[in-house]
């Protein structure tokens, strides 16, 4: 290989690597800034080892989290995040969400291989819809806490369970 071409390739790949790392750090800092502040006694449901992915695009669907997703539910919001070191790449795969329970528009549930799989849809501040696929270990508890706090224990058709 030509030595001059080798040097150009080395510097180009180094610059691209630094830019990618800077982007990941930027997304991580934004995610940390948006994290909610809460007291331990505000937590109604917490799970540290859930599975899930964002349905934003094909990359986020394939690059979801397996047993490293954290779900926290209080009376006002749902916080979806991952724990360190996965939290460094969580924002890249759209796995950092602070969702007010009042903005959840639909929760569809089905059983797959003995586990509850939820498709959660919510609206952001400007009205855009976002979908997440969440697989908590305690699916019944998760659905109960979300339903009790979002709708005052009144079920609606979006919160019914379906079986395959």
Short mmCIF file of N, CA and C in Angstrom, two decimals, residues 21-162:
data_model
loop_
_atom_site.label_atom_id
_atom_site.label_comp_id
_atom_site.label_asym_id
_atom_site.label_seq_id
_atom_site.Cartn_x
_atom_site.Cartn_y
_atom_site.Cartn_z
N UNK A 21 -17.19 9.35 18.95
CA UNK A 21 -17.12 9.40 20.42
C UNK A 21 -17.68 10.71 20.95
N UNK A 22 -17.40 11.82 20.29
CA UNK A 22 -17.93 13.12 20.71
C UNK A 22 -19.45 13.13 20.62
N UNK A 23 -20.00 12.53 19.57
CA UNK A 23 -21.45 12.46 19.42
C UNK A 23 -22.07 11.62 20.55
N UNK A 24 -21.47 10.48 20.85
CA UNK A 24 -21.98 9.63 21.93
C UNK A 24 -21.93 10.36 23.28
N UNK A 25 -20.85 11.07 23.53
CA UNK A 25 -20.73 11.82 24.78
C UNK A 25 -21.77 12.94 24.83
N UNK A 26 -21.97 13.62 23.73
CA UNK A 26 -22.98 14.68 23.65
C UNK A 26 -24.37 14.13 23.97
N UNK A 27 -24.74 13.00 23.35
CA UNK A 27 -26.05 12.39 23.60
C UNK A 27 -26.16 11.93 25.05
N UNK A 28 -25.09 11.42 25.62
CA UNK A 28 -25.10 10.98 27.01
C UNK A 28 -25.30 12.17 27.95
N UNK A 29 -24.63 13.27 27.70
CA UNK A 29 -24.77 14.46 28.54
C UNK A 29 -26.20 15.00 28.46
N UNK A 30 -26.78 15.02 27.27
CA UNK A 30 -28.18 15.44 27.14
C UNK A 30 -29.11 14.53 27.93
N UNK A 31 -28.87 13.23 27.88
CA UNK A 31 -29.71 12.28 28.61
C UNK A 31 -29.58 12.49 30.11
N UNK A 32 -28.37 12.74 30.59
CA UNK A 32 -28.17 12.96 32.03
C UNK A 32 -28.86 14.23 32.48
N UNK A 33 -28.84 15.26 31.66
CA UNK A 33 -29.50 16.51 32.00
C UNK A 33 -31.01 16.36 32.08
N UNK A 34 -31.58 15.47 31.28
CA UNK A 34 -33.02 15.28 31.26
C UNK A 34 -33.52 14.27 32.28
N UNK A 35 -32.62 13.65 33.01
CA UNK A 35 -33.04 12.66 34.00
C UNK A 35 -33.83 13.33 35.11
N UNK A 36 -34.89 12.69 35.51
CA UNK A 36 -35.73 13.29 36.56
C UNK A 36 -35.09 13.16 37.94
N UNK A 37 -35.48 14.05 38.81
CA UNK A 37 -35.06 13.99 40.21
C UNK A 37 -36.23 13.44 41.01
N UNK A 38 -35.98 12.45 41.81
CA UNK A 38 -37.05 11.84 42.59
C UNK A 38 -36.50 11.30 43.90
N UNK A 39 -37.40 11.08 44.81
CA UNK A 39 -37.07 10.48 46.09
C UNK A 39 -37.34 8.98 46.00
N UNK A 40 -36.67 8.22 46.81
CA UNK A 40 -36.86 6.76 46.81
C UNK A 40 -38.31 6.38 47.12
N UNK A 41 -38.97 7.13 48.00
CA UNK A 41 -40.35 6.79 48.35
C UNK A 41 -41.36 7.20 47.27
N UNK A 42 -40.95 7.93 46.22
CA UNK A 42 -41.83 8.27 45.11
C UNK A 42 -41.98 7.12 44.12
N UNK A 43 -41.08 6.15 44.17
CA UNK A 43 -41.06 5.07 43.20
C UNK A 43 -42.16 4.07 43.51
N UNK A 44 -43.02 3.83 42.51
CA UNK A 44 -44.09 2.83 42.65
C UNK A 44 -43.71 1.51 42.00
N UNK A 45 -42.87 1.56 41.00
CA UNK A 45 -42.40 0.35 40.31
C UNK A 45 -40.99 0.63 39.81
N UNK A 46 -40.08 -0.30 40.01
CA UNK A 46 -38.72 -0.16 39.52
C UNK A 46 -38.20 -1.51 39.10
N UNK A 47 -37.60 -1.54 37.95
CA UNK A 47 -36.98 -2.76 37.45
C UNK A 47 -35.65 -2.42 36.81
N UNK A 48 -34.63 -3.17 37.16
CA UNK A 48 -33.28 -2.91 36.69
C UNK A 48 -32.87 -3.77 35.50
N UNK A 49 -33.57 -4.86 35.24
CA UNK A 49 -33.11 -5.81 34.22
C UNK A 49 -34.18 -6.10 33.18
N UNK A 50 -34.82 -5.07 32.67
CA UNK A 50 -35.84 -5.25 31.63
C UNK A 50 -35.15 -5.30 30.26
N UNK A 51 -35.93 -5.69 29.28
CA UNK A 51 -35.48 -5.75 27.90
C UNK A 51 -36.36 -4.82 27.09
N UNK A 52 -35.82 -4.24 26.03
CA UNK A 52 -36.66 -3.38 25.22
C UNK A 52 -35.89 -2.72 24.10
N UNK A 53 -36.64 -2.01 23.27
CA UNK A 53 -36.04 -1.26 22.18
C UNK A 53 -36.99 -0.15 21.75
N UNK A 54 -36.43 0.81 21.08
CA UNK A 54 -37.23 1.87 20.48
C UNK A 54 -37.66 1.40 19.10
N UNK A 55 -38.83 1.82 18.68
CA UNK A 55 -39.32 1.48 17.36
C UNK A 55 -39.16 2.65 16.39
N UNK A 56 -38.20 3.51 16.67
CA UNK A 56 -37.98 4.72 15.88
C UNK A 56 -37.52 4.40 14.46
N UNK A 57 -36.56 3.49 14.31
CA UNK A 57 -36.08 3.09 12.99
C UNK A 57 -35.49 1.69 13.09
N UNK A 58 -34.98 1.17 11.99
CA UNK A 58 -34.49 -0.21 11.97
C UNK A 58 -33.26 -0.38 12.87
N UNK A 59 -32.41 0.63 12.95
CA UNK A 59 -31.22 0.55 13.81
C UNK A 59 -31.62 0.44 15.28
N UNK A 60 -32.57 1.25 15.71
CA UNK A 60 -32.97 1.21 17.12
C UNK A 60 -33.77 -0.05 17.44
N UNK A 61 -34.47 -0.61 16.47
CA UNK A 61 -35.20 -1.85 16.70
C UNK A 61 -34.24 -3.02 16.87
N UNK A 62 -33.19 -3.05 16.07
CA UNK A 62 -32.21 -4.14 16.16
C UNK A 62 -31.24 -3.95 17.31
N UNK A 63 -30.98 -2.70 17.70
CA UNK A 63 -29.98 -2.43 18.72
C UNK A 63 -30.55 -2.16 20.09
N UNK A 64 -31.60 -2.81 20.46
CA UNK A 64 -32.22 -2.59 21.75
C UNK A 64 -31.39 -3.13 22.91
N UNK A 65 -31.94 -3.02 24.09
CA UNK A 65 -31.26 -3.45 25.31
C UNK A 65 -31.80 -4.81 25.75
N UNK A 66 -30.93 -5.69 26.13
CA UNK A 66 -31.34 -7.01 26.63
C UNK A 66 -30.88 -7.13 28.08
N UNK A 67 -31.85 -7.13 28.97
CA UNK A 67 -31.61 -7.28 30.41
C UNK A 67 -30.71 -6.20 30.99
N UNK A 68 -30.70 -5.02 30.39
CA UNK A 68 -29.93 -3.91 30.97
C UNK A 68 -30.72 -2.60 30.92
N UNK A 69 -32.03 -2.71 30.79
CA UNK A 69 -32.90 -1.55 30.73
C UNK A 69 -33.52 -1.32 32.11
N UNK A 70 -33.55 -0.09 32.54
CA UNK A 70 -34.13 0.26 33.83
C UNK A 70 -35.45 0.98 33.60
N UNK A 71 -36.49 0.50 34.28
CA UNK A 71 -37.81 1.13 34.21
C UNK A 71 -38.16 1.64 35.60
N UNK A 72 -38.53 2.90 35.69
CA UNK A 72 -38.94 3.51 36.95
C UNK A 72 -40.27 4.19 36.72
N UNK A 73 -41.27 3.85 37.55
CA UNK A 73 -42.59 4.46 37.44
C UNK A 73 -42.90 5.14 38.76
N UNK A 74 -43.30 6.41 38.68
CA UNK A 74 -43.82 7.14 39.83
C UNK A 74 -45.27 7.47 39.52
N UNK A 75 -45.89 8.26 40.37
CA UNK A 75 -47.29 8.60 40.12
C UNK A 75 -47.46 9.55 38.94
N UNK A 76 -46.38 10.19 38.50
CA UNK A 76 -46.49 11.17 37.43
C UNK A 76 -45.81 10.78 36.12
N UNK A 77 -44.78 9.94 36.16
CA UNK A 77 -44.04 9.69 34.94
C UNK A 77 -43.42 8.30 34.92
N UNK A 78 -42.99 7.92 33.71
CA UNK A 78 -42.25 6.69 33.46
C UNK A 78 -40.88 7.09 32.95
N UNK A 79 -39.85 6.53 33.57
CA UNK A 79 -38.47 6.82 33.16
C UNK A 79 -37.89 5.53 32.62
N UNK A 80 -37.46 5.56 31.36
CA UNK A 80 -36.82 4.42 30.71
C UNK A 80 -35.37 4.80 30.47
N UNK A 81 -34.46 4.01 31.01
CA UNK A 81 -33.03 4.29 30.87
C UNK A 81 -32.27 2.98 30.96
N UNK A 82 -30.99 3.04 30.84
CA UNK A 82 -30.15 1.86 31.03
C UNK A 82 -29.09 2.20 32.07
N UNK A 83 -28.45 1.18 32.60
CA UNK A 83 -27.45 1.42 33.64
C UNK A 83 -26.06 1.36 33.03
N UNK A 84 -25.13 1.96 33.75
CA UNK A 84 -23.75 2.08 33.28
C UNK A 84 -23.13 0.70 33.11
N UNK A 85 -22.40 0.43 32.10
CA UNK A 85 -21.86 1.28 31.04
C UNK A 85 -22.76 1.39 29.83
N UNK A 86 -23.90 0.67 29.84
CA UNK A 86 -24.80 0.70 28.69
C UNK A 86 -25.45 2.06 28.51
N UNK A 87 -25.49 2.86 29.57
CA UNK A 87 -26.08 4.19 29.47
C UNK A 87 -25.27 5.10 28.54
N UNK A 88 -24.03 4.73 28.25
CA UNK A 88 -23.23 5.52 27.32
C UNK A 88 -23.75 5.41 25.89
N UNK A 89 -24.29 4.25 25.52
CA UNK A 89 -24.81 4.08 24.16
C UNK A 89 -26.34 4.07 24.13
N UNK A 90 -26.98 4.12 25.28
CA UNK A 90 -28.44 4.13 25.33
C UNK A 90 -29.08 5.25 24.54
N UNK A 91 -28.61 6.49 24.66
CA UNK A 91 -29.21 7.58 23.87
C UNK A 91 -29.05 7.38 22.37
N UNK A 92 -27.97 6.75 21.95
CA UNK A 92 -27.74 6.50 20.53
C UNK A 92 -28.82 5.57 19.97
N UNK A 93 -29.27 4.61 20.78
CA UNK A 93 -30.32 3.68 20.37
C UNK A 93 -31.70 4.12 20.85
N UNK A 94 -31.84 5.37 21.20
CA UNK A 94 -33.11 5.96 21.61
C UNK A 94 -33.71 5.20 22.81
N UNK A 95 -32.89 4.97 23.83
CA UNK A 95 -33.34 4.25 25.02
C UNK A 95 -33.32 5.13 26.26
N UNK A 96 -33.38 6.42 26.10
CA UNK A 96 -33.50 7.36 27.21
C UNK A 96 -34.80 8.13 27.05
N UNK A 97 -35.75 7.86 27.91
CA UNK A 97 -37.05 8.52 27.82
C UNK A 97 -37.56 8.89 29.20
N UNK A 98 -38.03 10.11 29.34
CA UNK A 98 -38.76 10.55 30.53
C UNK A 98 -40.15 10.88 30.02
N UNK A 99 -41.12 10.02 30.38
CA UNK A 99 -42.44 10.10 29.80
C UNK A 99 -43.47 10.45 30.87
N UNK A 100 -44.10 11.60 30.80
CA UNK A 100 -45.22 11.86 31.71
C UNK A 100 -46.34 10.85 31.43
N UNK A 101 -46.90 10.28 32.48
CA UNK A 101 -47.94 9.26 32.29
C UNK A 101 -49.14 9.83 31.54
N UNK A 102 -49.37 11.12 31.67
CA UNK A 102 -50.51 11.73 30.97
C UNK A 102 -50.30 11.75 29.46
N UNK A 103 -49.07 11.58 28.98
CA UNK A 103 -48.79 11.61 27.55
C UNK A 103 -48.78 10.21 26.92
N UNK A 104 -48.95 9.18 27.71
CA UNK A 104 -49.02 7.83 27.15
C UNK A 104 -50.37 7.68 26.47
N UNK A 105 -50.33 7.39 25.18
CA UNK A 105 -51.58 7.29 24.41
C UNK A 105 -52.08 5.87 24.29
N UNK A 106 -51.18 4.88 24.35
CA UNK A 106 -51.61 3.50 24.15
C UNK A 106 -50.57 2.54 24.70
N UNK A 107 -51.06 1.44 25.27
CA UNK A 107 -50.20 0.34 25.68
C UNK A 107 -50.86 -0.95 25.18
N UNK A 108 -50.21 -1.58 24.21
CA UNK A 108 -50.68 -2.87 23.73
C UNK A 108 -49.79 -3.94 24.33
N UNK A 109 -50.40 -5.01 24.74
CA UNK A 109 -49.66 -6.07 25.40
C UNK A 109 -49.97 -7.41 24.75
N UNK A 110 -48.96 -8.23 24.64
CA UNK A 110 -49.16 -9.60 24.19
C UNK A 110 -48.14 -10.49 24.88
N UNK A 111 -48.44 -11.76 24.95
CA UNK A 111 -47.52 -12.72 25.54
C UNK A 111 -46.71 -13.36 24.43
N UNK A 112 -45.41 -13.45 24.64
CA UNK A 112 -44.51 -14.06 23.67
C UNK A 112 -43.49 -14.88 24.44
N UNK A 113 -43.49 -16.17 24.23
CA UNK A 113 -42.58 -17.08 24.92
C UNK A 113 -42.69 -16.95 26.43
N UNK A 114 -43.91 -16.78 26.91
CA UNK A 114 -44.16 -16.73 28.34
C UNK A 114 -43.85 -15.40 29.01
N UNK A 115 -43.50 -14.40 28.24
CA UNK A 115 -43.21 -13.07 28.80
C UNK A 115 -44.15 -12.05 28.19
N UNK A 116 -44.46 -11.04 28.96
CA UNK A 116 -45.32 -9.95 28.48
C UNK A 116 -44.48 -8.96 27.67
N UNK A 117 -44.93 -8.67 26.48
CA UNK A 117 -44.28 -7.70 25.61
C UNK A 117 -45.24 -6.53 25.43
N UNK A 118 -44.78 -5.33 25.78
CA UNK A 118 -45.63 -4.14 25.70
C UNK A 118 -45.13 -3.24 24.59
N UNK A 119 -46.08 -2.73 23.82
CA UNK A 119 -45.79 -1.68 22.84
C UNK A 119 -46.41 -0.41 23.40
N UNK A 120 -45.56 0.47 23.87
CA UNK A 120 -46.00 1.69 24.52
C UNK A 120 -45.86 2.85 23.54
N UNK A 121 -46.93 3.60 23.36
CA UNK A 121 -46.93 4.75 22.47
C UNK A 121 -47.20 5.99 23.30
N UNK A 122 -46.40 7.03 23.08
CA UNK A 122 -46.62 8.29 23.81
C UNK A 122 -46.36 9.47 22.89
N UNK A 123 -46.92 10.60 23.27
CA UNK A 123 -46.76 11.84 22.51
C UNK A 123 -45.76 12.74 23.24
N UNK A 124 -44.85 13.34 22.49
CA UNK A 124 -43.91 14.27 23.11
C UNK A 124 -44.54 15.65 23.24
N UNK A 125 -43.75 16.64 23.63
CA UNK A 125 -44.27 17.98 23.90
C UNK A 125 -44.86 18.65 22.67
N UNK A 126 -44.34 18.32 21.50
CA UNK A 126 -44.83 18.96 20.27
C UNK A 126 -45.83 18.09 19.52
N UNK A 127 -46.24 16.98 20.12
CA UNK A 127 -47.27 16.15 19.52
C UNK A 127 -46.79 14.98 18.70
N UNK A 128 -45.47 14.81 18.56
CA UNK A 128 -44.94 13.68 17.81
C UNK A 128 -45.10 12.38 18.59
N UNK A 129 -45.43 11.31 17.89
CA UNK A 129 -45.62 10.01 18.54
C UNK A 129 -44.34 9.20 18.55
N UNK A 130 -44.09 8.52 19.66
CA UNK A 130 -42.93 7.65 19.83
C UNK A 130 -43.42 6.30 20.31
N UNK A 131 -42.80 5.24 19.83
CA UNK A 131 -43.18 3.88 20.24
C UNK A 131 -41.97 3.16 20.83
N UNK A 132 -42.21 2.46 21.93
CA UNK A 132 -41.19 1.65 22.57
C UNK A 132 -41.73 0.23 22.73
N UNK A 133 -40.86 -0.73 22.60
CA UNK A 133 -41.20 -2.12 22.92
C UNK A 133 -40.48 -2.45 24.23
N UNK A 134 -41.26 -2.76 25.26
CA UNK A 134 -40.72 -3.02 26.59
C UNK A 134 -41.09 -4.43 27.03
N UNK A 135 -40.12 -5.13 27.61
CA UNK A 135 -40.35 -6.48 28.12
C UNK A 135 -39.85 -6.53 29.57
N UNK A 136 -40.69 -6.08 30.51
CA UNK A 136 -40.28 -6.17 31.92
C UNK A 136 -40.40 -7.59 32.43
N UNK A 137 -39.63 -7.91 33.45
CA UNK A 137 -39.72 -9.25 34.05
C UNK A 137 -41.06 -9.44 34.75
N UNK A 138 -41.59 -8.38 35.37
CA UNK A 138 -42.89 -8.41 36.03
C UNK A 138 -43.88 -7.61 35.19
N UNK A 139 -44.35 -8.21 34.11
CA UNK A 139 -45.24 -7.51 33.19
C UNK A 139 -46.56 -7.12 33.81
N UNK A 140 -47.12 -8.00 34.64
CA UNK A 140 -48.40 -7.70 35.30
C UNK A 140 -48.26 -6.50 36.24
N UNK A 141 -47.18 -6.49 37.02
CA UNK A 141 -46.95 -5.37 37.94
C UNK A 141 -46.74 -4.06 37.20
N UNK A 142 -45.98 -4.10 36.11
CA UNK A 142 -45.73 -2.91 35.31
C UNK A 142 -47.04 -2.36 34.74
N UNK A 143 -47.85 -3.23 34.15
CA UNK A 143 -49.12 -2.80 33.56
C UNK A 143 -50.07 -2.27 34.63
N UNK A 144 -50.09 -2.92 35.78
CA UNK A 144 -50.98 -2.49 36.86
C UNK A 144 -50.60 -1.09 37.35
N UNK A 145 -49.32 -0.85 37.58
CA UNK A 145 -48.88 0.46 38.09
C UNK A 145 -49.11 1.55 37.06
N UNK A 146 -48.79 1.29 35.79
CA UNK A 146 -49.03 2.28 34.74
C UNK A 146 -50.52 2.56 34.63
N UNK A 147 -51.33 1.53 34.61
CA UNK A 147 -52.78 1.70 34.45
C UNK A 147 -53.41 2.40 35.64
N UNK A 148 -53.01 2.04 36.86
CA UNK A 148 -53.58 2.66 38.06
C UNK A 148 -53.25 4.15 38.11
N UNK A 149 -52.05 4.52 37.74
CA UNK A 149 -51.64 5.91 37.86
C UNK A 149 -52.02 6.75 36.66
N UNK A 150 -52.11 6.14 35.50
CA UNK A 150 -52.46 6.92 34.31
C UNK A 150 -53.96 7.17 34.23
N UNK A 151 -54.74 6.18 34.56
CA UNK A 151 -56.17 6.29 34.32
C UNK A 151 -57.01 6.12 35.57
N UNK A 152 -56.41 6.23 36.72
CA UNK A 152 -57.18 6.09 37.95
C UNK A 152 -57.84 4.72 38.08
N UNK A 153 -57.12 3.68 37.66
CA UNK A 153 -57.57 2.29 37.73
C UNK A 153 -58.75 2.00 36.81
N UNK A 154 -58.99 2.86 35.79
CA UNK A 154 -60.05 2.61 34.82
C UNK A 154 -59.40 2.04 33.56
N UNK A 155 -59.67 0.79 33.22
CA UNK A 155 -59.03 0.23 32.03
C UNK A 155 -59.65 0.80 30.76
N UNK A 156 -58.85 0.90 29.71
CA UNK A 156 -59.37 1.26 28.40
C UNK A 156 -58.91 0.21 27.41
N UNK A 157 -59.37 0.32 26.18
CA UNK A 157 -59.08 -0.74 25.23
C UNK A 157 -57.59 -0.83 24.90
N UNK A 158 -56.84 0.25 25.04
CA UNK A 158 -55.42 0.20 24.75
C UNK A 158 -54.62 -0.53 25.82
N UNK A 159 -55.23 -0.84 26.94
CA UNK A 159 -54.48 -1.47 28.02
C UNK A 159 -54.95 -2.91 28.25
N UNK A 160 -55.63 -3.49 27.28
CA UNK A 160 -56.06 -4.87 27.44
C UNK A 160 -54.97 -5.81 26.98
N UNK A 161 -54.95 -6.98 27.56
CA UNK A 161 -53.96 -7.98 27.22
C UNK A 161 -54.51 -8.87 26.10
N UNK A 162 -53.63 -9.25 25.21
CA UNK A 162 -53.99 -10.21 24.18
C UNK A 162 -53.03 -11.38 24.26
#
